[in-house]
N, CA, C and O of each residue as an XYZ file, in Angstrom:
764
protein
N      84.245    173.232    136.638
C      84.195    172.287    135.553
C      84.401    173.016    134.231
O      83.887    174.114    134.016
N      85.162    172.376    133.358
C      85.398    172.912    132.030
C      84.541    172.112    131.078
O      84.494    170.886    131.177
N      83.882    172.754    130.185
C      83.009    172.061    129.258
C      83.659    171.930    127.901
O      84.330    172.854    127.443
N      83.471    170.795    127.250
C      83.956    170.578    125.889
C      82.794    170.052    125.086
O      82.005    169.250    125.586
N      82.676    170.488    123.857
C      81.567    170.078    123.027
C      82.081    169.235    121.883
O      83.057    169.596    121.226
N      81.433    168.123    121.644
C      81.789    167.278    120.508
C      80.568    167.169    119.631
O      79.482    166.855    120.118
N      80.720    167.415    118.371
C      79.601    167.350    117.439
C      79.643    166.036    116.712
O      80.704    165.593    116.273
N      78.516    165.420    116.585
C      78.433    164.176    115.830
C      78.453    164.466    114.350
O      78.223    165.602    113.936
N      78.723    163.457    113.546
C      78.783    163.656    112.104
C      77.408    163.576    111.462
O      77.245    163.838    110.271
N      76.442    163.215    112.257
C      75.091    163.122    111.712
C      74.539    164.498    111.379
O      74.993    165.501    111.930
N      73.590    164.550    110.507
C      73.060    165.823    110.045
C      72.077    166.443    111.027
O      71.759    167.626    110.903
N      71.588    165.683    111.998
C      70.604    166.210    112.932
C      71.222    167.240    113.850
O      72.438    167.429    113.868
N      70.410    167.873    114.575
C      70.875    168.907    115.469
C      71.309    168.362    116.811
O      71.494    169.125    117.759
N      71.474    167.051    116.906
C      71.881    166.471    118.179
C      73.312    166.866    118.500
O      74.215    166.645    117.694
N      73.515    167.426    119.623
C      74.841    167.819    120.077
C      75.101    167.082    121.371
O      74.313    167.159    122.313
N      76.207    166.369    121.413
C      76.571    165.678    122.635
C      77.516    166.589    123.399
O      78.356    167.266    122.805
N      77.384    166.603    124.650
C      78.227    167.442    125.481
C      78.898    166.559    126.497
O      78.254    165.765    127.182
N      80.219    166.710    126.589
C      80.966    165.915    127.549
C      81.689    166.873    128.466
O      82.403    167.768    128.014
N      81.505    166.684    129.720
C      82.156    167.532    130.712
C      83.481    166.898    131.106
O      83.546    165.703    131.393
N      84.540    167.707    131.118
C      85.864    167.248    131.542
C      86.291    168.144    132.683
O      86.240    169.369    132.576
N      86.706    167.536    133.764
C      87.118    168.333    134.926
C      88.430    169.049    134.617
O      89.183    168.634    133.735
N      88.686    170.097    135.331
C      89.926    170.860    135.153
C      91.128    169.979    135.459
O      92.159    170.094    134.797
N      91.013    169.109    136.444
C      92.116    168.216    136.808
C      92.399    167.232    135.685
O      93.559    166.960    135.375
N      91.345    166.695    135.071
C      91.522    165.756    133.964
C      92.128    166.457    132.760
O      92.977    165.887    132.075
N      91.703    167.686    132.495
C      92.252    168.451    131.375
C      93.730    168.736    131.605
O      94.528    168.658    130.671
N      94.098    169.061    132.826
C      95.502    169.326    133.155
C      96.326    168.048    132.998
O      97.447    168.076    132.491
N      95.749    166.924    133.444
C      96.460    165.645    133.325
C      96.671    165.280    131.853
O      97.743    164.799    131.485
N      95.661    165.503    131.012
C      95.799    165.240    129.575
C      96.878    166.129    128.953
O      97.651    165.683    128.105
N      96.920    167.372    129.379
C      97.926    168.296    128.854
C      99.329    167.837    129.237
O     100.243    167.896    128.415
N      99.510    167.380    130.476
C     100.823    166.888    130.927
C     101.209    165.649    130.135
O     102.353    165.520    129.698
N     100.261    164.736    129.946
C     100.550    163.518    129.178
C     100.907    163.844    127.735
O     101.838    163.257    127.185
N     100.189    164.763    127.119
C     100.465    165.150    125.732
C     101.842    165.778    125.610
O     102.547    165.539    124.630
N     102.236    166.582    126.601
C     103.555    167.223    126.570
C     104.663    166.208    126.822
O     105.758    166.342    126.278
N     104.392    165.199    127.636
C     105.415    164.215    127.981
C     105.587    163.138    126.925
O     106.611    162.455    126.903
N     104.610    162.975    126.054
C     104.664    161.884    125.082
C     105.905    161.908    124.190
O     106.552    160.870    124.048
N     106.273    163.049    123.577
C     107.475    163.030    122.728
C     108.730    162.615    123.493
O     109.568    161.891    122.955
N     108.868    163.061    124.733
C     110.035    162.689    125.534
C     110.022    161.199    125.835
O     111.069    160.553    125.818
N     108.849    160.651    126.110
C     108.742    159.226    126.399
C     109.079    158.396    125.165
O     109.768    157.380    125.258
N     108.592    158.834    124.022
C     108.892    158.114    122.777
C     110.389    158.153    122.517
O     110.988    157.141    122.154
N     111.000    159.333    122.703
C     112.442    159.464    122.483
C     113.216    158.575    123.453
O     114.192    157.937    123.058
N     112.795    158.526    124.712
C     113.459    157.683    125.695
C     113.343    156.212    125.313
O     114.302    155.454    125.457
N     112.170    155.807    124.826
C     111.984    154.424    124.388
C     112.914    154.088    123.218
O     113.506    153.010    123.168
N     113.029    155.036    122.278
C     113.891    154.787    121.120
C     115.345    154.694    121.537
O     116.089    153.869    121.008
N     115.762    155.533    122.483
C     117.142    155.498    122.941
C     117.434    154.220    123.722
O     118.544    153.690    123.661
N     116.443    153.731    124.451
C     116.623    152.534    125.255
C     116.578    151.263    124.418
O     117.060    150.217    124.854
N     116.010    151.342    123.230
C     115.897    150.156    122.379
C     117.280    149.695    121.954
O     118.111    150.514    121.559
N     117.535    148.412    122.028
C     118.852    147.914    121.636
C     119.073    148.064    120.131
O     118.163    147.860    119.327
N     120.290    148.421    119.779
C     120.651    148.545    118.374
C     121.116    147.175    117.898
O     122.025    146.594    118.490
N     120.509    146.653    116.840
C     120.918    145.332    116.381
C     122.338    145.373    115.811
O     122.680    146.244    115.011
N     123.139    144.425    116.239
C     124.505    144.312    115.738
C     124.792    142.853    115.447
O     124.211    141.963    116.068
N     125.689    142.606    114.502
C     126.063    141.216    114.250
C     126.702    140.641    115.503
O     127.497    141.310    116.163
N     126.358    139.414    115.829
C     126.835    138.850    117.078
C     128.100    138.011    116.917
O     128.818    137.786    117.891
N     128.374    137.561    115.734
C     129.547    136.723    115.556
C     130.517    137.358    114.570
O     130.144    138.207    113.760
N     131.756    136.931    114.658
C     132.775    137.430    113.738
C     132.423    137.061    112.301
O     132.667    137.841    111.380
N     131.856    135.889    112.109
C     131.475    135.461    110.754
C     130.415    136.392    110.172
O     130.476    136.741    108.993
N     129.441    136.797    110.994
C     128.410    137.721    110.510
C     129.006    139.075    110.183
O     128.646    139.689    109.178
N     129.928    139.554    111.037
C     130.578    140.842    110.780
C     131.341    140.798    109.465
O     131.296    141.751    108.688
N     132.041    139.696    109.211
C     132.798    139.546    107.968
C     131.869    139.488    106.769
O     132.163    140.071    105.725
N     130.751    138.789    106.912
C     129.783    138.679    105.825
C     129.238    140.064    105.464
O     129.144    140.416    104.288
N     128.882    140.844    106.491
C     128.362    142.183    106.244
C     129.429    143.096    105.661
O     129.134    143.940    104.815
N     130.671    142.928    106.109
C     131.769    143.735    105.574
C     131.937    143.452    104.080
O     132.129    144.373    103.287
N     131.866    142.193    103.708
C     131.979    141.834    102.288
C     130.812    142.394    101.486
O     131.001    142.913    100.386
N     129.614    142.288    102.033
C     128.435    142.781    101.319
C     128.525    144.293    101.106
O     128.227    144.789    100.019
N     128.932    145.015    102.135
C     129.075    146.471    101.995
C     130.205    146.810    101.025
O     130.089    147.746    100.234
N     131.299    146.047    101.088
C     132.409    146.255    100.161
C     131.928    146.084     98.719
O     132.210    146.920     97.861
N     131.209    145.007     98.464
C     130.709    144.724     97.112
C     129.786    145.844     96.639
O     129.875    146.278     95.491
N     128.902    146.312     97.515
C     127.965    147.381     97.137
C     128.710    148.675     96.807
O     128.454    149.288     95.771
N     129.618    149.089     97.672
C     130.348    150.336     97.448
C     131.288    150.256     96.246
O     131.350    151.186     95.441
N     132.012    149.157     96.126
C     132.919    149.005     94.984
C     132.136    148.900     93.678
O     132.581    149.412     92.651
N     130.990    148.253     93.704
C     130.146    148.144     92.512
C     129.625    149.495     92.058
O     129.578    149.772     90.859
N     129.233    150.344     93.007
C     128.780    151.694     92.665
C     129.926    152.525     92.084
O     129.735    153.269     91.122
N     131.113    152.393     92.671
C     132.280    153.129     92.155
C     132.610    152.666     90.742
O     132.894    153.485     89.868
N     132.573    151.368     90.516
C     132.881    150.822     89.190
C     131.843    151.261     88.164
O     132.193    151.639     87.046
N     130.571    151.211     88.539
C     129.506    151.613     87.623
C     129.590    153.086     87.260
O     129.430    153.453     86.095
N     129.840    153.928     88.250
C     129.957    155.372     87.994
C     131.157    155.671     87.111
O     131.079    156.501     86.205
N     132.263    154.996     87.375
C     133.481    155.225     86.593
C     133.269    154.846     85.132
O     133.630    155.601     84.229
N     132.690    153.692     84.909
C     132.501    153.268     83.526
C     131.465    154.142     82.816
O     131.710    154.633     81.714
N     130.311    154.331     83.452
C     129.192    155.021     82.805
C     129.477    156.487     82.510
O     129.121    156.981     81.440
N     130.112    157.189     83.442
C     130.229    158.635     83.285
C     131.660    159.152     83.113
O     131.872    160.356     82.966
N     132.640    158.242     83.132
C     134.019    158.686     82.898
C     134.615    157.954     81.695
O     134.944    158.583     80.689
N     134.754    156.656     81.790
C     135.438    155.872     80.745
C     134.657    155.898     79.434
O     135.214    156.232     78.388
N     133.392    155.552     79.482
C     132.581    155.471     78.266
C     132.495    156.818     77.530
O     132.750    156.854     76.326
N     132.146    157.923     78.201
C     132.092    159.207     77.478
C     133.468    159.634     76.952
O     133.566    160.251     75.891
N     134.515    159.307     77.691
C     135.860    159.662     77.231
C     136.181    158.930     75.930
O     136.687    159.522     74.977
N     135.877    157.635     75.908
C     136.125    156.838     74.693
C     135.261    157.306     73.523
O     135.668    157.218     72.364
N     134.066    157.802     73.839
C     133.161    158.298     72.798
C     133.525    159.709     72.327
O     132.876    160.250     71.431
N     134.551    160.301     72.922
C     135.015    161.623     72.505
C     134.206    162.789     73.052
O     134.301    163.903     72.536
N     133.409    162.549     74.092
C     132.556    163.615     74.621
C     133.313    164.642     75.446
O     132.752    165.685     75.783
N     134.570    164.378     75.781
C     135.353    165.332     76.564
C     136.198    166.244     75.683
O     136.838    167.168     76.184
N     136.205    165.995     74.386
C     137.021    166.798     73.466
C     136.386    168.156     73.238
O     135.163    168.297     73.251
N     137.238    169.158     73.030
C     136.741    170.511     72.759
C     135.877    170.489     71.505
O     136.231    169.880     70.495
N     134.741    171.162     71.593
C     133.828    171.245     70.465
C     132.829    170.109     70.394
O     131.920    170.147     69.565
N     132.970    169.091     71.245
C     132.036    167.961     71.220
C     130.673    168.409     71.754
O     130.587    169.189     72.703
N     129.616    167.901     71.128
C     128.261    168.232     71.563
C     128.022    167.651     72.964
O     128.283    166.473     73.209
N     127.529    168.482     73.862
C     127.247    168.042     75.228
C     128.485    167.923     76.100
O     128.444    167.279     77.148
N     129.589    168.539     75.678
C     130.857    168.419     76.401
C     130.745    168.923     77.838
O     131.168    168.238     78.769
N     130.184    170.104     78.022
C     130.112    170.691     79.359
C     129.338    169.787     80.311
O     129.780    169.534     81.432
N     128.191    169.304     79.866
C     127.384    168.419     80.700
C     128.137    167.122     80.999
O     128.100    166.631     82.128
N     128.815    166.567     79.998
C     129.586    165.335     80.184
C     130.716    165.551     81.184
O     130.995    164.674     82.002
N     131.365    166.707     81.125
C     132.457    166.997     82.056
C     131.944    167.181     83.484
O     132.578    166.739     84.441
N     130.805    167.831     83.615
C     130.231    168.014     84.955
C     129.863    166.656     85.554
O     130.172    166.374     86.711
N     129.201    165.820     84.753
C     128.844    164.483     85.247
C     130.090    163.663     85.558
O     130.113    162.924     86.542
N     131.121    163.784     84.732
C     132.366    163.049     84.974
C     133.013    163.514     86.276
O     133.527    162.701     87.045
N     132.988    164.815     86.519
C     133.538    165.331     87.773
C     132.779    164.814     88.980
O     133.380    164.407     89.974
N     131.452    164.830     88.888
C     130.628    164.283     89.974
C     130.874    162.790     90.144
O     130.982    162.292     91.264
N     130.962    162.081     89.020
C     131.201    160.639     89.073
C     132.573    160.338     89.669
O     132.735    159.368     90.408
N     133.552    161.166     89.348
C     134.889    160.973     89.901
C     134.902    161.140     91.404
O     135.491    160.329     92.120
N     134.257    162.187     91.885
C     134.176    162.407     93.333
C     133.386    161.283     94.004
O     133.766    160.794     95.068
N     132.289    160.883     93.372
C     131.459    159.800     93.896
C     132.251    158.494     93.959
O     132.230    157.799     94.975
N     132.951    158.163     92.866
C     133.727    156.919     92.813
C     134.821    156.923     93.874
O     135.033    155.914     94.548
N     135.508    158.038     94.027
C     136.556    158.141     95.045
C     135.955    157.912     96.436
O     136.518    157.176     97.248
N     134.813    158.544     96.702
C     134.148    158.392     97.986
C     133.733    156.946     98.236
O     133.941    156.420     99.329
N     133.151    156.306     97.232
C     132.712    154.907     97.382
C     133.907    153.956     97.524
O     133.828    152.966     98.252
N     135.013    154.254     96.831
C     136.207    153.411     96.968
C     136.794    153.524     98.374
O     137.251    152.532     98.943
N     136.780    154.727     98.926
C     137.249    154.889    100.304
C     136.351    154.111    101.264
O     136.838    153.471    102.197
N     135.038    154.168    101.032
C     134.104    153.415    101.875
C     134.336    151.914    101.717
O     134.292    151.176    102.701
N     134.581    151.460    100.496
C     134.844    150.039    100.257
C     136.123    149.606    100.973
O     136.196    148.505    101.517
N     137.119    150.472    100.968
C     138.380    150.173    101.661
C     138.124    150.019    103.155
O     138.666    149.114    103.790
N     137.300    150.900    103.717
C     136.949    150.800    105.139
C     136.137    149.537    105.411
O     136.341    148.873    106.427
N     135.219    149.206    104.507
C     134.426    147.984    104.670
C     135.328    146.754    104.674
O     135.092    145.802    105.418
N     136.349    146.783    103.845
C     137.255    145.637    103.724
C     137.994    145.357    105.023
O     138.449    144.236    105.252
N     138.115    146.370    105.877
C     138.814    146.169    107.148
C     138.110    145.142    108.031
O     138.740    144.578    108.925
N     136.841    144.888    107.808
C     136.085    143.919    108.586
C     136.325    142.482    108.180
O     135.856    141.565    108.855
N     137.042    142.265    107.098
C     137.327    140.911    106.617
C     138.834    140.790    106.389
O     139.384    141.501    105.547
N     139.510    139.904    107.122
C     140.976    139.815    107.015
C     141.478    139.525    105.599
O     142.455    140.131    105.158
N     140.838    138.628    104.897
C     141.274    138.269    103.544
C     141.080    139.437    102.583
O     141.963    139.732    101.777
N     139.963    140.084    102.663
C     139.657    141.227    101.812
C     140.579    142.405    102.143
O     141.064    143.097    101.248
N     140.806    142.615    103.407
C     141.692    143.693    103.847
C     143.095    143.503    103.293
O     143.717    144.450    102.811
N     143.580    142.284    103.364
C     144.924    141.971    102.857
C     144.985    142.151    101.336
O     145.994    142.614    100.803
N     143.918    141.789    100.653
C     143.887    141.906     99.193
C     143.883    143.363     98.741
O     144.372    143.671     97.654
N     143.335    144.266     99.560
C     143.245    145.674     99.175
C     144.472    146.507     99.543
O     144.607    147.634     99.067
N     145.352    145.989    100.364
C     146.524    146.765    100.799
C     147.298    147.366     99.629
O     147.630    148.550     99.685
N     147.600    146.612     98.573
C     148.364    147.209     97.471
C     147.609    148.311     96.712
O     148.221    149.079     95.970
N     146.307    148.392     96.890
C     145.505    149.365     96.144
C     145.273    150.672     96.898
O     144.726    151.618     96.331
N     145.674    150.738     98.147
C     145.419    151.924     98.964
C     145.998    153.183     98.329
O     145.315    154.205     98.261
N     147.223    153.130     97.871
C     147.853    154.303     97.243
C     147.121    154.683     95.957
O     146.941    155.865     95.665
N     146.705    153.685     95.199
C     145.972    153.944     93.961
C     144.649    154.644     94.221
O     144.267    155.553     93.485
N     143.949    154.222     95.269
C     142.679    154.848     95.623
C     142.920    156.300     96.021
O     142.185    157.189     95.591
N     143.927    156.544     96.826
C     144.238    157.914     97.254
C     144.668    158.794     96.082
O     144.440    160.003     96.099
N     145.286    158.198     95.068
C     145.737    158.979     93.912
C     144.571    159.534     93.089
O     144.759    160.453     92.292
N     143.389    158.991     93.275
C     142.210    159.447     92.528
C     141.587    160.709     93.118
O     140.689    161.299     92.518
N     142.058    161.119     94.281
C     141.433    162.229     95.008
C     141.276    163.495     94.166
O     140.193    164.082     94.159
N     142.291    163.926     93.473
C     142.224    165.171     92.719
C     141.702    165.030     91.299
O     141.511    166.034     90.612
N     141.470    163.814     90.851
C     141.062    163.625     89.462
C     139.652    164.135     89.163
O     139.356    164.493     88.023
N     138.799    164.171     90.150
C     137.430    164.661     89.917
C     137.458    166.099     89.427
O     136.737    166.450     88.493
N     138.284    166.934     90.045
C     138.332    168.334     89.609
C     138.983    168.459     88.231
O     138.599    169.323     87.443
N     139.973    167.599     87.933
C     140.573    167.613     86.588
C     139.535    167.238     85.537
O     139.493    167.828     84.458
N     138.707    166.263     85.855
C     137.652    165.844     84.930
C     136.660    166.980     84.698
O     136.294    167.277     83.561
N     136.235    167.607     85.781
C     135.240    168.669     85.690
C     135.755    169.854     84.869
O     134.995    170.506     84.153
N     137.048    170.118     84.984
C     137.646    171.243     84.259
C     138.045    170.879     82.834
O     138.486    171.742     82.075
N     137.894    169.608     82.465
C     138.255    169.176     81.122
C     139.753    169.003     80.942
O     140.246    169.051     79.815
N     140.483    168.802     82.026
C     141.934    168.687     81.982
C     142.414    167.243     82.081
O     143.621    167.002     82.121
N     141.511    166.291     82.121
C     141.894    164.888     82.252
C     142.312    164.326     80.897
O     141.704    164.615     79.867
N     143.351    163.527     80.928
C     143.842    162.905     79.710
C     143.774    161.389     79.800
O     143.167    160.830     80.713
N     144.405    160.739     78.840
C     144.405    159.274     78.797
C     144.915    158.663     80.101
O     144.340    157.701     80.609
N     146.003    159.229     80.641
C     146.602    158.675     81.857
C     145.637    158.762     83.040
O     145.578    157.852     83.867
N     144.891    159.849     83.115
C     143.944    160.019     84.214
C     142.787    159.029     84.112
O     142.379    158.430     85.108
N     142.275    158.867     82.920
C     141.174    157.916     82.707
C     141.665    156.499     82.985
O     140.967    155.702     83.612
N     142.874    156.194     82.511
C     143.455    154.877     82.779
C     143.668    154.644     84.273
O     143.513    153.523     84.758
N     144.026    155.706     85.002
C     144.221    155.567     86.450
C     142.924    155.133     87.117
O     142.921    154.214     87.936
N     141.828    155.785     86.772
C     140.532    155.394     87.334
C     140.221    153.946     86.974
O     139.867    153.141     87.836
N     140.355    153.633     85.705
C     140.028    152.295     85.224
C     140.902    151.230     85.895
O     140.402    150.169     86.268
N     142.203    151.503     86.052
C     143.119    150.535     86.656
C     142.804    150.302     88.132
O     142.853    149.167     88.605
N     142.486    151.358     88.852
C     142.146    151.193     90.265
C     140.860    150.378     90.398
O     140.778    149.476     91.232
N     139.869    150.692     89.586
C     138.613    149.936     89.630
C     138.869    148.462     89.315
O     138.367    147.579     90.010
N     139.646    148.202     88.273
C     139.962    146.811     87.925
C     140.703    146.112     89.064
O     140.448    144.940     89.343
N     141.617    146.825     89.721
C     142.357    146.255     90.853
C     141.443    145.925     92.017
O     141.591    144.881     92.653
N     140.502    146.807     92.297
C     139.550    146.570     93.385
C     138.669    145.370     93.047
O     138.379    144.544     93.912
N     138.248    145.279     91.798
C     137.432    144.131     91.386
C     138.213    142.825     91.550
O     137.676    141.835     92.047
N     139.466    142.826     91.136
C     140.306    141.617     91.264
C     140.528    141.259     92.730
O     140.460    140.088     93.103
N     140.793    142.261     93.557
C     140.997    142.017     94.990
C     139.736    141.411     95.606
O     139.815    140.470     96.395
N     138.586    141.950     95.245
C     137.330    141.409     95.751
C     137.115    139.978     95.303
O     136.704    139.125     96.090
N     137.395    139.718     94.033
C     137.211    138.366     93.488
C     138.126    137.370     94.193
O     137.710    136.255     94.508
N     139.374    137.773     94.441
C     140.317    136.865     95.100
C     139.929    136.587     96.549
O     140.323    135.567     97.114
N     139.153    137.496     97.155
C     138.723    137.328     98.542
C     137.304    136.765     98.641
O     136.740    136.685     99.732
N     136.733    136.379     97.511
C     135.391    135.798     97.527
C     134.281    136.826     97.575
O     133.162    136.514     97.982
N     134.575    138.042     97.165
C     133.568    139.104     97.153
C     133.565    139.736     95.768
O     134.126    140.813     95.562
N     132.928    139.055     94.823
C     132.953    139.516     93.433
C     132.159    140.803     93.263
O     131.004    140.905     93.675
N     132.811    141.781     92.644
C     132.222    143.101     92.438
C     131.622    143.169     91.039
O     132.274    142.824     90.054
N     130.372    143.618     90.965
C     129.669    143.789     89.700
C     129.321    145.271     89.572
O     128.858    145.893     90.529
N     129.549    145.832     88.379
C     129.230    147.244     88.151
C     127.762    147.516     88.458
O     126.879    146.778     88.021
N     127.511    148.585     89.214
C     126.153    149.034     89.492
C     126.149    150.537     89.250
O     126.776    151.301     89.984
N     125.442    150.941     88.224
C     125.424    152.349     87.847
C     124.505    153.122     88.790
O     123.309    152.840     88.866
N     125.069    154.101     89.511
C     124.244    154.912     90.393
C     123.389    155.882     89.596
O     123.716    156.218     88.458
N     122.310    156.326     90.185
C     121.464    157.316     89.514
C     122.163    158.670     89.534
O     123.092    158.885     90.313
N     121.723    159.562     88.691
C     122.295    160.899     88.652
C     122.100    161.604     89.993
O     122.970    162.359     90.427
N     120.970    161.366     90.647
C     120.737    162.001     91.943
C     121.693    161.471     93.015
O     122.049    162.210     93.933
N     122.115    160.207     92.916
C     123.102    159.669     93.846
C     124.448    160.347     93.658
O     125.179    160.553     94.626
N     124.776    160.691     92.441
C     126.045    161.362     92.177
C     126.101    162.717     92.866
O     127.144    163.123     93.379
N     124.977    163.406     92.872
C     124.924    164.739     93.441
C     124.908    164.773     94.953
O     125.027    165.846     95.546
N     124.765    163.635     95.584
C     124.825    163.600     97.039
C     123.509    163.377     97.624
O     123.379    163.319     98.847
């Protein structure tokens, strides 16, 4: 027999002693070791919820499209277009380096979110069709993040971002998925 001692929380000297057989202790050890595997098996066996109808899939595709396009639009306006118009990217401007770094991050973030929005649009035929003309424009933004970060972006580059965002917003609106700017946090920009 293996002995185990349990102390009560009371202040008295009463000590309770509970005897546990070696077989019971071994069984508890096996159960404790098997528990994580059992929990993992239960989680793997649990059904993953999925939309059951085409209408639900389309609804979710539109919702994800709106969220991703809204984040791209918000990041573009807040950290690229607005600071550019305010002259924060010009040489000698106060806070230029920080503005350029944020613009570069925002550019990469916006490009990433626009690509995700394009993929989301594939779940809705009307939205997918509306975005077809914008695919090349979205891809053209790929290298602009590094130009922004290096301070090499000009009017044409800023206009390219703005035009693609406006096109995505119009495509969403025409497909019944109106995009509203949603400014991401600085931590979201960083990944």
